[in-house]
Protein backbone atom coordinates (compact mmCIF):
# COMPACT_ATOMS: atom_id res chain seq x y z
CA UNK A 1 0.00 0.00 0.00
CA UNK A 2 1.42 3.37 -1.03
CA UNK A 3 1.60 6.19 1.45
CA UNK A 4 0.18 9.55 0.45
CA UNK A 5 2.71 12.32 0.22
CA UNK A 6 2.54 14.67 3.10
CA UNK A 7 3.53 17.97 1.54
CA UNK A 8 3.35 19.81 4.84
CA UNK A 9 5.77 17.29 6.35
CA UNK A 10 8.07 17.56 3.35
CA UNK A 11 8.14 21.35 3.62
CA UNK A 12 8.99 21.12 7.32
CA UNK A 13 11.73 18.57 6.60
CA UNK A 14 13.19 20.83 3.91
CA UNK A 15 13.49 23.62 6.49
CA UNK A 16 15.13 21.32 9.03
CA UNK A 17 17.47 19.76 6.46
CA UNK A 18 18.55 23.25 5.36
CA UNK A 19 19.87 23.98 8.85
CA UNK A 20 22.04 20.87 9.07
CA UNK A 21 25.81 21.14 8.68
CA UNK A 22 27.83 18.13 7.61
CA UNK A 23 30.69 16.71 9.66
CA UNK A 24 34.15 17.58 8.28
CA UNK A 25 34.88 15.38 5.29
CA UNK A 26 31.21 14.47 4.73
CA UNK A 27 28.59 15.75 2.29
CA UNK A 28 25.58 17.68 3.49
CA UNK A 29 22.25 15.83 3.10
CA UNK A 30 20.29 16.71 -0.01
CA UNK A 31 17.14 18.72 0.53
CA UNK A 32 14.06 16.89 -0.73
CA UNK A 33 12.20 18.23 -3.76
CA UNK A 34 8.79 19.55 -2.91
CA UNK A 35 5.69 18.73 -4.92
CA UNK A 36 3.88 21.27 -7.05
CA UNK A 37 0.97 21.60 -4.63
CA UNK A 38 1.13 24.19 -1.86
CA UNK A 39 2.50 23.00 1.48
CA UNK A 40 -0.37 24.51 3.44
CA UNK A 41 -2.93 21.97 4.53
CA UNK A 42 -6.54 22.61 3.56
CA UNK A 43 -7.82 20.74 6.60
CA UNK A 44 -8.89 22.88 9.49
CA UNK A 45 -7.80 21.70 12.89
CA UNK A 46 -9.57 22.49 16.11
CA UNK A 47 -8.06 25.56 17.80
CA UNK A 48 -5.96 24.75 20.85
CA UNK A 49 -6.62 26.52 24.09
CA UNK A 50 -3.73 28.67 25.27
CA UNK A 51 -3.73 27.19 28.79
CA UNK A 52 -3.45 23.64 27.51
CA UNK A 53 -0.59 24.64 25.21
CA UNK A 54 1.24 26.48 28.00
CA UNK A 55 0.79 23.53 30.34
CA UNK A 56 2.16 21.14 27.71
CA UNK A 57 5.21 23.36 27.12
CA UNK A 58 5.91 23.74 30.84
CA UNK A 59 5.41 20.01 31.38
CA UNK A 60 7.91 19.20 28.63
CA UNK A 61 10.47 21.65 30.01
CA UNK A 62 10.18 20.39 33.57
CA UNK A 63 10.15 16.70 32.62
CA UNK A 64 13.82 17.06 31.71
CA UNK A 65 14.57 17.46 35.42
CA UNK A 66 13.63 13.85 36.28
CA UNK A 67 16.47 11.49 35.56
CA UNK A 68 15.41 8.50 33.41
CA UNK A 69 16.71 5.99 35.96
CA UNK A 70 14.84 7.67 38.78
CA UNK A 71 11.66 7.72 36.71
CA UNK A 72 12.00 3.98 36.02
CA UNK A 73 12.43 3.31 39.73
CA UNK A 74 9.35 5.39 40.58
CA UNK A 75 7.22 3.64 37.98
CA UNK A 76 8.35 0.17 39.00
CA UNK A 77 7.93 0.90 42.71
CA UNK A 78 11.60 0.33 43.57
CA UNK A 79 11.81 3.94 44.78
CA UNK A 80 8.99 4.79 47.13
CA UNK A 81 6.99 7.93 46.67
CA UNK A 82 7.51 10.12 49.72
CA UNK A 83 3.96 11.41 49.68
CA UNK A 84 0.69 11.47 47.81
CA UNK A 85 -1.81 14.29 47.60
CA UNK A 86 -5.28 14.11 46.05
CA UNK A 87 -6.67 17.42 44.78
CA UNK A 88 -10.03 16.01 43.61
CA UNK A 89 -13.00 18.23 44.39
CA UNK A 90 -10.98 21.29 45.37
CA UNK A 91 -11.27 24.72 43.83
CA UNK A 92 -8.23 26.26 42.15
CA UNK A 93 -7.32 28.58 45.02
CA UNK A 94 -7.67 25.87 47.66
CA UNK A 95 -5.79 23.30 45.53
CA UNK A 96 -2.89 25.67 44.90
CA UNK A 97 -2.54 26.50 48.60
CA UNK A 98 -2.72 22.83 49.62
CA UNK A 99 -0.20 21.80 46.93
CA UNK A 100 2.26 24.54 47.92
CA UNK A 101 2.04 23.62 51.62
CA UNK A 102 2.43 19.90 50.80
CA UNK A 103 5.55 20.44 48.67
CA UNK A 104 7.17 22.70 51.27
CA UNK A 105 6.37 20.19 54.04
CA UNK A 106 7.87 17.41 51.91
CA UNK A 107 11.05 19.39 51.41
CA UNK A 108 11.36 19.93 55.15
CA UNK A 109 11.04 16.17 55.69
CA UNK A 110 13.63 15.40 52.99
CA UNK A 111 11.21 13.72 50.57
CA UNK A 112 12.57 13.26 47.04
CA UNK A 113 9.41 12.50 45.03
CA UNK A 114 5.67 12.91 45.47
CA UNK A 115 2.55 11.91 43.55
CA UNK A 116 0.04 14.68 42.82
CA UNK A 117 -3.39 13.37 41.81
CA UNK A 118 -5.35 15.95 39.85
CA UNK A 119 -7.95 13.78 38.15
CA UNK A 120 -8.80 14.01 34.48
CA UNK A 121 -11.92 16.13 34.70
CA UNK A 122 -15.36 15.34 33.30
CA UNK A 123 -14.27 15.34 29.65
CA UNK A 124 -10.60 14.51 30.14
CA UNK A 125 -9.60 18.17 30.27
CA UNK A 126 -9.95 19.16 33.91
CA UNK A 127 -9.00 22.56 35.28
CA UNK A 128 -6.60 21.18 37.90
CA UNK A 129 -5.02 18.89 35.34
CA UNK A 130 -4.16 21.96 33.25
CA UNK A 131 -3.23 24.30 36.08
CA UNK A 132 -1.04 22.14 38.36
CA UNK A 133 1.87 22.01 35.85
CA UNK A 134 1.71 25.80 35.58
CA UNK A 135 1.83 26.13 39.37
CA UNK A 136 4.81 23.80 39.63
CA UNK A 137 6.91 25.96 37.30
CA UNK A 138 5.89 29.29 38.85
CA UNK A 139 6.83 30.92 42.13
CA UNK A 140 7.08 29.81 44.94
CA UNK A 141 7.42 26.17 43.80
CA UNK A 142 9.79 26.53 40.84
CA UNK A 143 12.85 26.70 43.10
CA UNK A 144 11.88 23.45 44.83
CA UNK A 145 10.63 21.29 41.93
CA UNK A 146 13.30 19.49 39.91
CA UNK A 147 10.81 18.16 37.38
CA UNK A 148 7.52 16.41 36.84
CA UNK A 149 6.01 14.00 34.39
CA UNK A 150 2.70 12.22 33.86
CA UNK A 151 2.35 9.23 36.17
CA UNK A 152 2.25 5.60 35.09
CA UNK A 153 -1.16 4.03 34.66
CA UNK A 154 -0.94 2.16 37.96
CA UNK A 155 -0.44 5.47 39.78
CA UNK A 156 -3.22 7.36 38.00
CA UNK A 157 -1.94 7.84 34.46
CA UNK A 158 -3.00 11.11 32.84
CA UNK A 159 -4.80 12.15 36.02
CA UNK A 160 -1.64 12.22 38.15
CA UNK A 161 1.91 13.58 38.10
CA UNK A 162 5.19 12.39 39.55
CA UNK A 163 6.92 15.44 41.01
CA UNK A 164 10.66 15.26 41.74
CA UNK A 165 11.81 17.66 44.45
CA UNK A 166 15.22 19.30 44.52
CA UNK A 167 17.67 18.24 47.16
CA UNK A 168 18.82 20.84 49.63
mmCIF file with all atom_site columns, C-alpha atoms in Angstrom:
data_model
loop_
_atom_site.group_PDB
_atom_site.id
_atom_site.type_symbol
_atom_site.label_atom_id
_atom_site.label_alt_id
_atom_site.label_comp_id
_atom_site.label_asym_id
_atom_site.label_entity_id
_atom_site.label_seq_id
_atom_site.pdbx_PDB_ins_code
_atom_site.Cartn_x
_atom_site.Cartn_y
_atom_site.Cartn_z
_atom_site.occupancy
_atom_site.B_iso_or_equiv
_atom_site.pdbx_formal_charge
_atom_site.auth_seq_id
_atom_site.auth_comp_id
_atom_site.auth_asym_id
_atom_site.auth_atom_id
_atom_site.pdbx_PDB_model_num
ATOM 1   C CA . UNK A 1 1   ? 0.000   0.000  0.000  1.00 0.00 ? 1   UNK A CA 1
ATOM 2   C CA . UNK A 1 2   ? 1.423   3.366  -1.027 1.00 0.00 ? 2   UNK A CA 1
ATOM 3   C CA . UNK A 1 3   ? 1.601   6.194  1.454  1.00 0.00 ? 3   UNK A CA 1
ATOM 4   C CA . UNK A 1 4   ? 0.178   9.551  0.455  1.00 0.00 ? 4   UNK A CA 1
ATOM 5   C CA . UNK A 1 5   ? 2.706   12.323 0.216  1.00 0.00 ? 5   UNK A CA 1
ATOM 6   C CA . UNK A 1 6   ? 2.535   14.667 3.102  1.00 0.00 ? 6   UNK A CA 1
ATOM 7   C CA . UNK A 1 7   ? 3.534   17.972 1.539  1.00 0.00 ? 7   UNK A CA 1
ATOM 8   C CA . UNK A 1 8   ? 3.352   19.815 4.844  1.00 0.00 ? 8   UNK A CA 1
ATOM 9   C CA . UNK A 1 9   ? 5.772   17.294 6.352  1.00 0.00 ? 9   UNK A CA 1
ATOM 10  C CA . UNK A 1 10  ? 8.069   17.559 3.347  1.00 0.00 ? 10  UNK A CA 1
ATOM 11  C CA . UNK A 1 11  ? 8.141   21.350 3.617  1.00 0.00 ? 11  UNK A CA 1
ATOM 12  C CA . UNK A 1 12  ? 8.992   21.117 7.317  1.00 0.00 ? 12  UNK A CA 1
ATOM 13  C CA . UNK A 1 13  ? 11.725  18.571 6.599  1.00 0.00 ? 13  UNK A CA 1
ATOM 14  C CA . UNK A 1 14  ? 13.194  20.831 3.915  1.00 0.00 ? 14  UNK A CA 1
ATOM 15  C CA . UNK A 1 15  ? 13.485  23.619 6.491  1.00 0.00 ? 15  UNK A CA 1
ATOM 16  C CA . UNK A 1 16  ? 15.133  21.316 9.026  1.00 0.00 ? 16  UNK A CA 1
ATOM 17  C CA . UNK A 1 17  ? 17.468  19.761 6.461  1.00 0.00 ? 17  UNK A CA 1
ATOM 18  C CA . UNK A 1 18  ? 18.546  23.245 5.359  1.00 0.00 ? 18  UNK A CA 1
ATOM 19  C CA . UNK A 1 19  ? 19.865  23.980 8.852  1.00 0.00 ? 19  UNK A CA 1
ATOM 20  C CA . UNK A 1 20  ? 22.042  20.870 9.073  1.00 0.00 ? 20  UNK A CA 1
ATOM 21  C CA . UNK A 1 21  ? 25.812  21.137 8.679  1.00 0.00 ? 21  UNK A CA 1
ATOM 22  C CA . UNK A 1 22  ? 27.830  18.131 7.607  1.00 0.00 ? 22  UNK A CA 1
ATOM 23  C CA . UNK A 1 23  ? 30.692  16.714 9.659  1.00 0.00 ? 23  UNK A CA 1
ATOM 24  C CA . UNK A 1 24  ? 34.152  17.579 8.284  1.00 0.00 ? 24  UNK A CA 1
ATOM 25  C CA . UNK A 1 25  ? 34.877  15.378 5.285  1.00 0.00 ? 25  UNK A CA 1
ATOM 26  C CA . UNK A 1 26  ? 31.211  14.466 4.727  1.00 0.00 ? 26  UNK A CA 1
ATOM 27  C CA . UNK A 1 27  ? 28.587  15.753 2.294  1.00 0.00 ? 27  UNK A CA 1
ATOM 28  C CA . UNK A 1 28  ? 25.575  17.682 3.490  1.00 0.00 ? 28  UNK A CA 1
ATOM 29  C CA . UNK A 1 29  ? 22.255  15.828 3.095  1.00 0.00 ? 29  UNK A CA 1
ATOM 30  C CA . UNK A 1 30  ? 20.291  16.713 -0.014 1.00 0.00 ? 30  UNK A CA 1
ATOM 31  C CA . UNK A 1 31  ? 17.144  18.720 0.528  1.00 0.00 ? 31  UNK A CA 1
ATOM 32  C CA . UNK A 1 32  ? 14.057  16.894 -0.733 1.00 0.00 ? 32  UNK A CA 1
ATOM 33  C CA . UNK A 1 33  ? 12.204  18.231 -3.756 1.00 0.00 ? 33  UNK A CA 1
ATOM 34  C CA . UNK A 1 34  ? 8.792   19.549 -2.915 1.00 0.00 ? 34  UNK A CA 1
ATOM 35  C CA . UNK A 1 35  ? 5.691   18.732 -4.924 1.00 0.00 ? 35  UNK A CA 1
ATOM 36  C CA . UNK A 1 36  ? 3.883   21.268 -7.048 1.00 0.00 ? 36  UNK A CA 1
ATOM 37  C CA . UNK A 1 37  ? 0.965   21.601 -4.628 1.00 0.00 ? 37  UNK A CA 1
ATOM 38  C CA . UNK A 1 38  ? 1.125   24.190 -1.856 1.00 0.00 ? 38  UNK A CA 1
ATOM 39  C CA . UNK A 1 39  ? 2.503   23.000 1.476  1.00 0.00 ? 39  UNK A CA 1
ATOM 40  C CA . UNK A 1 40  ? -0.367  24.508 3.437  1.00 0.00 ? 40  UNK A CA 1
ATOM 41  C CA . UNK A 1 41  ? -2.930  21.973 4.534  1.00 0.00 ? 41  UNK A CA 1
ATOM 42  C CA . UNK A 1 42  ? -6.541  22.609 3.558  1.00 0.00 ? 42  UNK A CA 1
ATOM 43  C CA . UNK A 1 43  ? -7.816  20.740 6.604  1.00 0.00 ? 43  UNK A CA 1
ATOM 44  C CA . UNK A 1 44  ? -8.887  22.881 9.492  1.00 0.00 ? 44  UNK A CA 1
ATOM 45  C CA . UNK A 1 45  ? -7.802  21.705 12.888 1.00 0.00 ? 45  UNK A CA 1
ATOM 46  C CA . UNK A 1 46  ? -9.569  22.491 16.113 1.00 0.00 ? 46  UNK A CA 1
ATOM 47  C CA . UNK A 1 47  ? -8.057  25.561 17.796 1.00 0.00 ? 47  UNK A CA 1
ATOM 48  C CA . UNK A 1 48  ? -5.964  24.748 20.850 1.00 0.00 ? 48  UNK A CA 1
ATOM 49  C CA . UNK A 1 49  ? -6.623  26.515 24.085 1.00 0.00 ? 49  UNK A CA 1
ATOM 50  C CA . UNK A 1 50  ? -3.726  28.672 25.270 1.00 0.00 ? 50  UNK A CA 1
ATOM 51  C CA . UNK A 1 51  ? -3.733  27.189 28.795 1.00 0.00 ? 51  UNK A CA 1
ATOM 52  C CA . UNK A 1 52  ? -3.449  23.643 27.506 1.00 0.00 ? 52  UNK A CA 1
ATOM 53  C CA . UNK A 1 53  ? -0.588  24.640 25.210 1.00 0.00 ? 53  UNK A CA 1
ATOM 54  C CA . UNK A 1 54  ? 1.244   26.475 28.003 1.00 0.00 ? 54  UNK A CA 1
ATOM 55  C CA . UNK A 1 55  ? 0.791   23.525 30.336 1.00 0.00 ? 55  UNK A CA 1
ATOM 56  C CA . UNK A 1 56  ? 2.163   21.139 27.707 1.00 0.00 ? 56  UNK A CA 1
ATOM 57  C CA . UNK A 1 57  ? 5.206   23.358 27.123 1.00 0.00 ? 57  UNK A CA 1
ATOM 58  C CA . UNK A 1 58  ? 5.907   23.741 30.836 1.00 0.00 ? 58  UNK A CA 1
ATOM 59  C CA . UNK A 1 59  ? 5.414   20.012 31.379 1.00 0.00 ? 59  UNK A CA 1
ATOM 60  C CA . UNK A 1 60  ? 7.907   19.197 28.631 1.00 0.00 ? 60  UNK A CA 1
ATOM 61  C CA . UNK A 1 61  ? 10.465  21.652 30.009 1.00 0.00 ? 61  UNK A CA 1
ATOM 62  C CA . UNK A 1 62  ? 10.180  20.393 33.573 1.00 0.00 ? 62  UNK A CA 1
ATOM 63  C CA . UNK A 1 63  ? 10.152  16.701 32.622 1.00 0.00 ? 63  UNK A CA 1
ATOM 64  C CA . UNK A 1 64  ? 13.825  17.061 31.708 1.00 0.00 ? 64  UNK A CA 1
ATOM 65  C CA . UNK A 1 65  ? 14.566  17.458 35.420 1.00 0.00 ? 65  UNK A CA 1
ATOM 66  C CA . UNK A 1 66  ? 13.633  13.851 36.281 1.00 0.00 ? 66  UNK A CA 1
ATOM 67  C CA . UNK A 1 67  ? 16.470  11.487 35.562 1.00 0.00 ? 67  UNK A CA 1
ATOM 68  C CA . UNK A 1 68  ? 15.408  8.501  33.411 1.00 0.00 ? 68  UNK A CA 1
ATOM 69  C CA . UNK A 1 69  ? 16.709  5.991  35.956 1.00 0.00 ? 69  UNK A CA 1
ATOM 70  C CA . UNK A 1 70  ? 14.845  7.666  38.775 1.00 0.00 ? 70  UNK A CA 1
ATOM 71  C CA . UNK A 1 71  ? 11.661  7.722  36.708 1.00 0.00 ? 71  UNK A CA 1
ATOM 72  C CA . UNK A 1 72  ? 11.998  3.979  36.017 1.00 0.00 ? 72  UNK A CA 1
ATOM 73  C CA . UNK A 1 73  ? 12.427  3.312  39.734 1.00 0.00 ? 73  UNK A CA 1
ATOM 74  C CA . UNK A 1 74  ? 9.352   5.390  40.578 1.00 0.00 ? 74  UNK A CA 1
ATOM 75  C CA . UNK A 1 75  ? 7.220   3.640  37.981 1.00 0.00 ? 75  UNK A CA 1
ATOM 76  C CA . UNK A 1 76  ? 8.354   0.168  39.001 1.00 0.00 ? 76  UNK A CA 1
ATOM 77  C CA . UNK A 1 77  ? 7.935   0.901  42.708 1.00 0.00 ? 77  UNK A CA 1
ATOM 78  C CA . UNK A 1 78  ? 11.601  0.332  43.572 1.00 0.00 ? 78  UNK A CA 1
ATOM 79  C CA . UNK A 1 79  ? 11.815  3.936  44.775 1.00 0.00 ? 79  UNK A CA 1
ATOM 80  C CA . UNK A 1 80  ? 8.994   4.793  47.130 1.00 0.00 ? 80  UNK A CA 1
ATOM 81  C CA . UNK A 1 81  ? 6.989   7.934  46.674 1.00 0.00 ? 81  UNK A CA 1
ATOM 82  C CA . UNK A 1 82  ? 7.509   10.121 49.719 1.00 0.00 ? 82  UNK A CA 1
ATOM 83  C CA . UNK A 1 83  ? 3.958   11.415 49.682 1.00 0.00 ? 83  UNK A CA 1
ATOM 84  C CA . UNK A 1 84  ? 0.691   11.471 47.811 1.00 0.00 ? 84  UNK A CA 1
ATOM 85  C CA . UNK A 1 85  ? -1.814  14.293 47.596 1.00 0.00 ? 85  UNK A CA 1
ATOM 86  C CA . UNK A 1 86  ? -5.277  14.113 46.048 1.00 0.00 ? 86  UNK A CA 1
ATOM 87  C CA . UNK A 1 87  ? -6.674  17.418 44.783 1.00 0.00 ? 87  UNK A CA 1
ATOM 88  C CA . UNK A 1 88  ? -10.035 16.011 43.607 1.00 0.00 ? 88  UNK A CA 1
ATOM 89  C CA . UNK A 1 89  ? -13.001 18.226 44.389 1.00 0.00 ? 89  UNK A CA 1
ATOM 90  C CA . UNK A 1 90  ? -10.976 21.290 45.369 1.00 0.00 ? 90  UNK A CA 1
ATOM 91  C CA . UNK A 1 91  ? -11.268 24.722 43.828 1.00 0.00 ? 91  UNK A CA 1
ATOM 92  C CA . UNK A 1 92  ? -8.230  26.263 42.154 1.00 0.00 ? 92  UNK A CA 1
ATOM 93  C CA . UNK A 1 93  ? -7.320  28.577 45.024 1.00 0.00 ? 93  UNK A CA 1
ATOM 94  C CA . UNK A 1 94  ? -7.675  25.865 47.656 1.00 0.00 ? 94  UNK A CA 1
ATOM 95  C CA . UNK A 1 95  ? -5.794  23.299 45.526 1.00 0.00 ? 95  UNK A CA 1
ATOM 96  C CA . UNK A 1 96  ? -2.887  25.675 44.902 1.00 0.00 ? 96  UNK A CA 1
ATOM 97  C CA . UNK A 1 97  ? -2.542  26.503 48.604 1.00 0.00 ? 97  UNK A CA 1
ATOM 98  C CA . UNK A 1 98  ? -2.722  22.833 49.618 1.00 0.00 ? 98  UNK A CA 1
ATOM 99  C CA . UNK A 1 99  ? -0.202  21.805 46.932 1.00 0.00 ? 99  UNK A CA 1
ATOM 100 C CA . UNK A 1 100 ? 2.256   24.538 47.925 1.00 0.00 ? 100 UNK A CA 1
ATOM 101 C CA . UNK A 1 101 ? 2.038   23.618 51.615 1.00 0.00 ? 101 UNK A CA 1
ATOM 102 C CA . UNK A 1 102 ? 2.427   19.904 50.797 1.00 0.00 ? 102 UNK A CA 1
ATOM 103 C CA . UNK A 1 103 ? 5.548   20.438 48.666 1.00 0.00 ? 103 UNK A CA 1
ATOM 104 C CA . UNK A 1 104 ? 7.166   22.697 51.274 1.00 0.00 ? 104 UNK A CA 1
ATOM 105 C CA . UNK A 1 105 ? 6.369   20.188 54.035 1.00 0.00 ? 105 UNK A CA 1
ATOM 106 C CA . UNK A 1 106 ? 7.867   17.406 51.911 1.00 0.00 ? 106 UNK A CA 1
ATOM 107 C CA . UNK A 1 107 ? 11.049  19.389 51.412 1.00 0.00 ? 107 UNK A CA 1
ATOM 108 C CA . UNK A 1 108 ? 11.361  19.934 55.148 1.00 0.00 ? 108 UNK A CA 1
ATOM 109 C CA . UNK A 1 109 ? 11.039  16.171 55.686 1.00 0.00 ? 109 UNK A CA 1
ATOM 110 C CA . UNK A 1 110 ? 13.633  15.395 52.986 1.00 0.00 ? 110 UNK A CA 1
ATOM 111 C CA . UNK A 1 111 ? 11.209  13.724 50.570 1.00 0.00 ? 111 UNK A CA 1
ATOM 112 C CA . UNK A 1 112 ? 12.568  13.264 47.036 1.00 0.00 ? 112 UNK A CA 1
ATOM 113 C CA . UNK A 1 113 ? 9.413   12.501 45.028 1.00 0.00 ? 113 UNK A CA 1
ATOM 114 C CA . UNK A 1 114 ? 5.669   12.907 45.465 1.00 0.00 ? 114 UNK A CA 1
ATOM 115 C CA . UNK A 1 115 ? 2.551   11.913 43.550 1.00 0.00 ? 115 UNK A CA 1
ATOM 116 C CA . UNK A 1 116 ? 0.037   14.679 42.823 1.00 0.00 ? 116 UNK A CA 1
ATOM 117 C CA . UNK A 1 117 ? -3.389  13.368 41.815 1.00 0.00 ? 117 UNK A CA 1
ATOM 118 C CA . UNK A 1 118 ? -5.353  15.948 39.847 1.00 0.00 ? 118 UNK A CA 1
ATOM 119 C CA . UNK A 1 119 ? -7.949  13.779 38.151 1.00 0.00 ? 119 UNK A CA 1
ATOM 120 C CA . UNK A 1 120 ? -8.800  14.009 34.477 1.00 0.00 ? 120 UNK A CA 1
ATOM 121 C CA . UNK A 1 121 ? -11.923 16.125 34.700 1.00 0.00 ? 121 UNK A CA 1
ATOM 122 C CA . UNK A 1 122 ? -15.355 15.340 33.299 1.00 0.00 ? 122 UNK A CA 1
ATOM 123 C CA . UNK A 1 123 ? -14.270 15.339 29.649 1.00 0.00 ? 123 UNK A CA 1
ATOM 124 C CA . UNK A 1 124 ? -10.603 14.507 30.136 1.00 0.00 ? 124 UNK A CA 1
ATOM 125 C CA . UNK A 1 125 ? -9.604  18.165 30.274 1.00 0.00 ? 125 UNK A CA 1
ATOM 126 C CA . UNK A 1 126 ? -9.948  19.163 33.910 1.00 0.00 ? 126 UNK A CA 1
ATOM 127 C CA . UNK A 1 127 ? -8.999  22.562 35.283 1.00 0.00 ? 127 UNK A CA 1
ATOM 128 C CA . UNK A 1 128 ? -6.603  21.178 37.900 1.00 0.00 ? 128 UNK A CA 1
ATOM 129 C CA . UNK A 1 129 ? -5.023  18.885 35.341 1.00 0.00 ? 129 UNK A CA 1
ATOM 130 C CA . UNK A 1 130 ? -4.162  21.955 33.247 1.00 0.00 ? 130 UNK A CA 1
ATOM 131 C CA . UNK A 1 131 ? -3.230  24.301 36.082 1.00 0.00 ? 131 UNK A CA 1
ATOM 132 C CA . UNK A 1 132 ? -1.040  22.136 38.361 1.00 0.00 ? 132 UNK A CA 1
ATOM 133 C CA . UNK A 1 133 ? 1.874   22.012 35.847 1.00 0.00 ? 133 UNK A CA 1
ATOM 134 C CA . UNK A 1 134 ? 1.708   25.801 35.580 1.00 0.00 ? 134 UNK A CA 1
ATOM 135 C CA . UNK A 1 135 ? 1.825   26.134 39.372 1.00 0.00 ? 135 UNK A CA 1
ATOM 136 C CA . UNK A 1 136 ? 4.811   23.799 39.632 1.00 0.00 ? 136 UNK A CA 1
ATOM 137 C CA . UNK A 1 137 ? 6.910   25.964 37.298 1.00 0.00 ? 137 UNK A CA 1
ATOM 138 C CA . UNK A 1 138 ? 5.893   29.290 38.847 1.00 0.00 ? 138 UNK A CA 1
ATOM 139 C CA . UNK A 1 139 ? 6.833   30.924 42.131 1.00 0.00 ? 139 UNK A CA 1
ATOM 140 C CA . UNK A 1 140 ? 7.079   29.809 44.935 1.00 0.00 ? 140 UNK A CA 1
ATOM 141 C CA . UNK A 1 141 ? 7.420   26.170 43.804 1.00 0.00 ? 141 UNK A CA 1
ATOM 142 C CA . UNK A 1 142 ? 9.794   26.533 40.836 1.00 0.00 ? 142 UNK A CA 1
ATOM 143 C CA . UNK A 1 143 ? 12.850  26.703 43.096 1.00 0.00 ? 143 UNK A CA 1
ATOM 144 C CA . UNK A 1 144 ? 11.884  23.448 44.829 1.00 0.00 ? 144 UNK A CA 1
ATOM 145 C CA . UNK A 1 145 ? 10.627  21.291 41.932 1.00 0.00 ? 145 UNK A CA 1
ATOM 146 C CA . UNK A 1 146 ? 13.300  19.492 39.906 1.00 0.00 ? 146 UNK A CA 1
ATOM 147 C CA . UNK A 1 147 ? 10.811  18.159 37.380 1.00 0.00 ? 147 UNK A CA 1
ATOM 148 C CA . UNK A 1 148 ? 7.519   16.412 36.839 1.00 0.00 ? 148 UNK A CA 1
ATOM 149 C CA . UNK A 1 149 ? 6.012   13.997 34.391 1.00 0.00 ? 149 UNK A CA 1
ATOM 150 C CA . UNK A 1 150 ? 2.699   12.217 33.864 1.00 0.00 ? 150 UNK A CA 1
ATOM 151 C CA . UNK A 1 151 ? 2.351   9.229  36.169 1.00 0.00 ? 151 UNK A CA 1
ATOM 152 C CA . UNK A 1 152 ? 2.250   5.605  35.090 1.00 0.00 ? 152 UNK A CA 1
ATOM 153 C CA . UNK A 1 153 ? -1.158  4.028  34.659 1.00 0.00 ? 153 UNK A CA 1
ATOM 154 C CA . UNK A 1 154 ? -0.940  2.155  37.960 1.00 0.00 ? 154 UNK A CA 1
ATOM 155 C CA . UNK A 1 155 ? -0.441  5.465  39.777 1.00 0.00 ? 155 UNK A CA 1
ATOM 156 C CA . UNK A 1 156 ? -3.219  7.359  37.998 1.00 0.00 ? 156 UNK A CA 1
ATOM 157 C CA . UNK A 1 157 ? -1.940  7.843  34.458 1.00 0.00 ? 157 UNK A CA 1
ATOM 158 C CA . UNK A 1 158 ? -3.004  11.108 32.839 1.00 0.00 ? 158 UNK A CA 1
ATOM 159 C CA . UNK A 1 159 ? -4.800  12.146 36.024 1.00 0.00 ? 159 UNK A CA 1
ATOM 160 C CA . UNK A 1 160 ? -1.641  12.223 38.153 1.00 0.00 ? 160 UNK A CA 1
ATOM 161 C CA . UNK A 1 161 ? 1.911   13.583 38.104 1.00 0.00 ? 161 UNK A CA 1
ATOM 162 C CA . UNK A 1 162 ? 5.190   12.388 39.547 1.00 0.00 ? 162 UNK A CA 1
ATOM 163 C CA . UNK A 1 163 ? 6.923   15.443 41.006 1.00 0.00 ? 163 UNK A CA 1
ATOM 164 C CA . UNK A 1 164 ? 10.656  15.255 41.741 1.00 0.00 ? 164 UNK A CA 1
ATOM 165 C CA . UNK A 1 165 ? 11.810  17.655 44.455 1.00 0.00 ? 165 UNK A CA 1
ATOM 166 C CA . UNK A 1 166 ? 15.222  19.302 44.523 1.00 0.00 ? 166 UNK A CA 1
ATOM 167 C CA . UNK A 1 167 ? 17.667  18.243 47.161 1.00 0.00 ? 167 UNK A CA 1
ATOM 168 C CA . UNK A 1 168 ? 18.819  20.842 49.626 1.00 0.00 ? 168 UNK A CA 1
#
